[in-house]
Each structure stands twice: as C-alpha cells, then as structure tokens.
Amino acid sequence: MENQTRVAVGIPAPNYLITTHQPPPFISTYPTPPPAQQQSLSCPPLFIITSILIIILFVSLAFTGFYFTYQQSNPPIIRIESIVAFNITNWLITLSLKNPNKYASIHYEKIQVSVSEFGDKWRVICPVDEFDQVENGETLMDVDVFGLVMYSKMVEVVLKMDAVVCLQAKYMQKHWQMLEVDCGVVVVRPRMNTTVGRSSRCNVRLR
C-alpha cells in the first residue's frame, strides 16, 4: 500500500501523519549595502548639522561685535591747540577736535565757545559755524574772540564750549547729543602767541 498523507479532522487517528501548510517566508529583494557604504550614508546629515551650527555661531559673534562697536561711540577728544592775543580785545583761539571713532562720523552744530574771566566778572560768547567730521578725523577749529575787557597785563580766563552733535554710523540710526566741554583756566597776556601743546586736554561730556 502506498504511503498517503491525510489530515484528520478532530482527534487524530493512529498511524497518520498530520501536516499543516504554511505560507513561504517573505524574502526581501533589496540588496544590502556594504559596510563602507552604510557608514558613508550616515555622515552627510552630521556634517550638515555641524556646518549650520558653525555658521550660526559665526554670524552671532559678528553681529554682536558690530552692534556693540556701533552703539558704544566715544565722544570727541578736544584740546587747546594755541592762543594768540593780538591786543587786549582781540584773540584767536584754536581748538583741536579729534574723532576717535572708527565707524562713526560726527556732525557739530550750534557751537558756542565762551571765554570768561575767572570769577565771572565778564563773559564773551563766540558762535562757530557747523561742520562735519569723518571717522578718525581731526579738525582745527579757529575761534575769533572780540570785545574782551582786560584791566591788567595778565588775565586768567575760563574756556568752555557747548554744541549739539550727531554721531552717525553706517546702517545705524542717528544719535543726537549735547556736547559740553570745559578746558579749564588759561592764563592769557596781551600780544601773546603760544602753542599750548598736546597735553592740555579738555574735559568732554555727552548727555
């Protein structure tokens, strides 16, 4: 008798082989890349993320330096360059104005230089025309003083200056401020022609 394979329903009968039919396993048809290729596929995302972070950090540092450099503009450096007393009532005072800012220009207007005797016995106000000053520029400003009253051969005068200035940098908004300058007490004699020197720096305040 030939061997037969039968499936019994219910309780299996003796001497019969019970088999079940299962579907064949699923076999993927996608080829598996070699190890070197698998490693190279994971590198580009990490490289791109690192590059983006470096660019963001560089831009942030550059913007921070740009912002603080432009915002922290310094006031001008002002000195008495020379004083010439032609006679008792006619003087010529030369002031040196230096713009220390590398990225900001300065515009001066409503300039008034006051010369008064120590003790405020008399005062002379001298207006000066407005002018512009470029970055790191230096300007010599001549002030003609007329109508002085000198009762002696030597007089101590207080030299001050007031102005409205505008500090302006590229791509930044204009910034207007009041400039107050105090050059202290200066001794002047008739027919005096002297260069005061670079050491006589005036006190400058912006507000």
PDB file of C-alpha atoms in Angstrom, residues 17 19-21 25 28-29 39 41 62 65 112 121 126 139 146 148 160 163-164 207:
ATOM      1  CA  LEU A  17       0.974  11.928   9.752  1.00  0.00           C
ATOM      2  CA  THR A  19       0.917  18.191   8.394  1.00  0.00           C
ATOM      3  CA  THR A  20      -0.016  21.867   8.088  1.00  0.00           C
ATOM      4  CA  HIS A  21       0.543  24.112   5.102  1.00  0.00           C
ATOM      5  CA  PRO A  25       8.669  33.182   4.299  1.00  0.00           C
ATOM      6  CA  SER A  28      13.439  40.938   0.793  1.00  0.00           C
ATOM      7  CA  THR A  29      14.672  41.668  -2.661  1.00  0.00           C
ATOM      8  CA  GLN A  39      28.899  54.416   7.116  1.00  0.00           C
ATOM      9  CA  LEU A  41      25.235  57.312   4.266  1.00  0.00           C
ATOM     10  CA  ALA A  62      29.890  89.062  14.068  1.00  0.00           C
ATOM     11  CA  GLY A  65      30.676  92.815  17.684  1.00  0.00           C
ATOM     12  CA  GLN A 112      29.299 128.280  21.130  1.00  0.00           C
ATOM     13  CA  LYS A 121      33.321 139.276  36.068  1.00  0.00           C
ATOM     14  CA  CYS A 126      31.615 133.264  20.298  1.00  0.00           C
ATOM     15  CA  THR A 139      39.826 119.230  12.786  1.00  0.00           C
ATOM     16  CA  PHE A 146      36.342 140.079  20.239  1.00  0.00           C
ATOM     17  CA  LEU A 148      37.304 141.353  25.772  1.00  0.00           C
ATOM     18  CA  LYS A 160      34.225 126.359  27.633  1.00  0.00           C
ATOM     19  CA  ALA A 163      27.411 122.193  20.909  1.00  0.00           C
ATOM     20  CA  VAL A 164      24.852 119.760  19.560  1.00  0.00           C
ATOM     21  CA  ARG A 207      24.447 113.937  27.551  1.00  0.00           C
TER      22      ARG A 207
END
